XYZ file of C-alpha atoms in Angstrom:
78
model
C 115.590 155.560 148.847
C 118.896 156.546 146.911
C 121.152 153.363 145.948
C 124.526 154.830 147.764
C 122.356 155.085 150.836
C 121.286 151.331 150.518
C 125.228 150.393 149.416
C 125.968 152.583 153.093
C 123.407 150.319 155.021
C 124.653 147.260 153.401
C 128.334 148.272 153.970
C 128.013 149.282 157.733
C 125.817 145.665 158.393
C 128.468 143.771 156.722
C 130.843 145.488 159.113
C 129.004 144.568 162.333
C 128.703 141.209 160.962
C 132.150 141.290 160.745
C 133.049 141.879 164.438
C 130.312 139.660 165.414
C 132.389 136.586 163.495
C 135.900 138.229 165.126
C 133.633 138.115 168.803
C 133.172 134.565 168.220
C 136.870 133.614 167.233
C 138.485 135.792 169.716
C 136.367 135.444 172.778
C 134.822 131.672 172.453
C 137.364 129.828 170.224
C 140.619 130.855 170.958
C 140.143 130.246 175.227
C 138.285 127.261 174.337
C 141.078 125.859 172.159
C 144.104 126.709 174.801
C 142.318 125.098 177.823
C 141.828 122.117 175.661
C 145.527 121.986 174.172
C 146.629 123.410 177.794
C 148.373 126.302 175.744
C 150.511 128.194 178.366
C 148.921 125.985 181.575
C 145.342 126.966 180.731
C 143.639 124.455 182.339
C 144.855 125.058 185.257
C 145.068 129.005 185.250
C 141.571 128.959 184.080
C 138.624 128.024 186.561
C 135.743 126.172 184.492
C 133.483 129.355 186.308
C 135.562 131.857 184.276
C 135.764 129.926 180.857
C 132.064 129.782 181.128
C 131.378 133.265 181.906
C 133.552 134.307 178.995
C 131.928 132.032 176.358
C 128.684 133.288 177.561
C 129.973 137.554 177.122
C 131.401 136.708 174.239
C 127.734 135.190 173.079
C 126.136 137.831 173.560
C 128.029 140.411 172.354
C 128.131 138.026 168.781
C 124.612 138.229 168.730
C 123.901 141.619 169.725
C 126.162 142.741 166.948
C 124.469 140.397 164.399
C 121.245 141.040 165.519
C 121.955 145.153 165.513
C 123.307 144.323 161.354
C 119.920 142.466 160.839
C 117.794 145.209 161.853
C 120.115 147.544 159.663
C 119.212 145.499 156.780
C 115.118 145.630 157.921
C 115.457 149.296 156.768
C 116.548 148.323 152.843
C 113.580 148.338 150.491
C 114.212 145.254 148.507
């Protein structure tokens, strides 16, 4: 397999990667941290149901990104 075809594979995984980490800070952390510091009257604007069902999205689409960059990688011959 050609090296700038491996550098591709390792580029565009490293870029899924990427989003999974900005999935994790923008869906889970960032609600999670204004209904605990009651940014803007989260706690009460945001039913525990709803916090939940967004950490849980936001999960999955982490590790479905992740896991799609780790099966990129599967393809390298190292």
């Amino acid at each position: 397999m050609p090296k700038a075809r491996d550098e591709k594979i390792k580029l565009t995984a490293s870029f899924l990667n990427s989003i999974a980490g900005a999935c994790v800070t923008v869906g889970i952390l960032g609600p999670l941290i204004a209904v605990f510091l009651n940014l803007g009257d989260a706690q009460t604007k945001v039913p525990p149901w709803a916090l939940i069902a967004n950490c849980l999205f936001w999960s999955a689409s982490a590790y479905a990104m992740h896991y799609a960059a780790r099966k990129m990688l599967d393809d390298l011959d190292i």
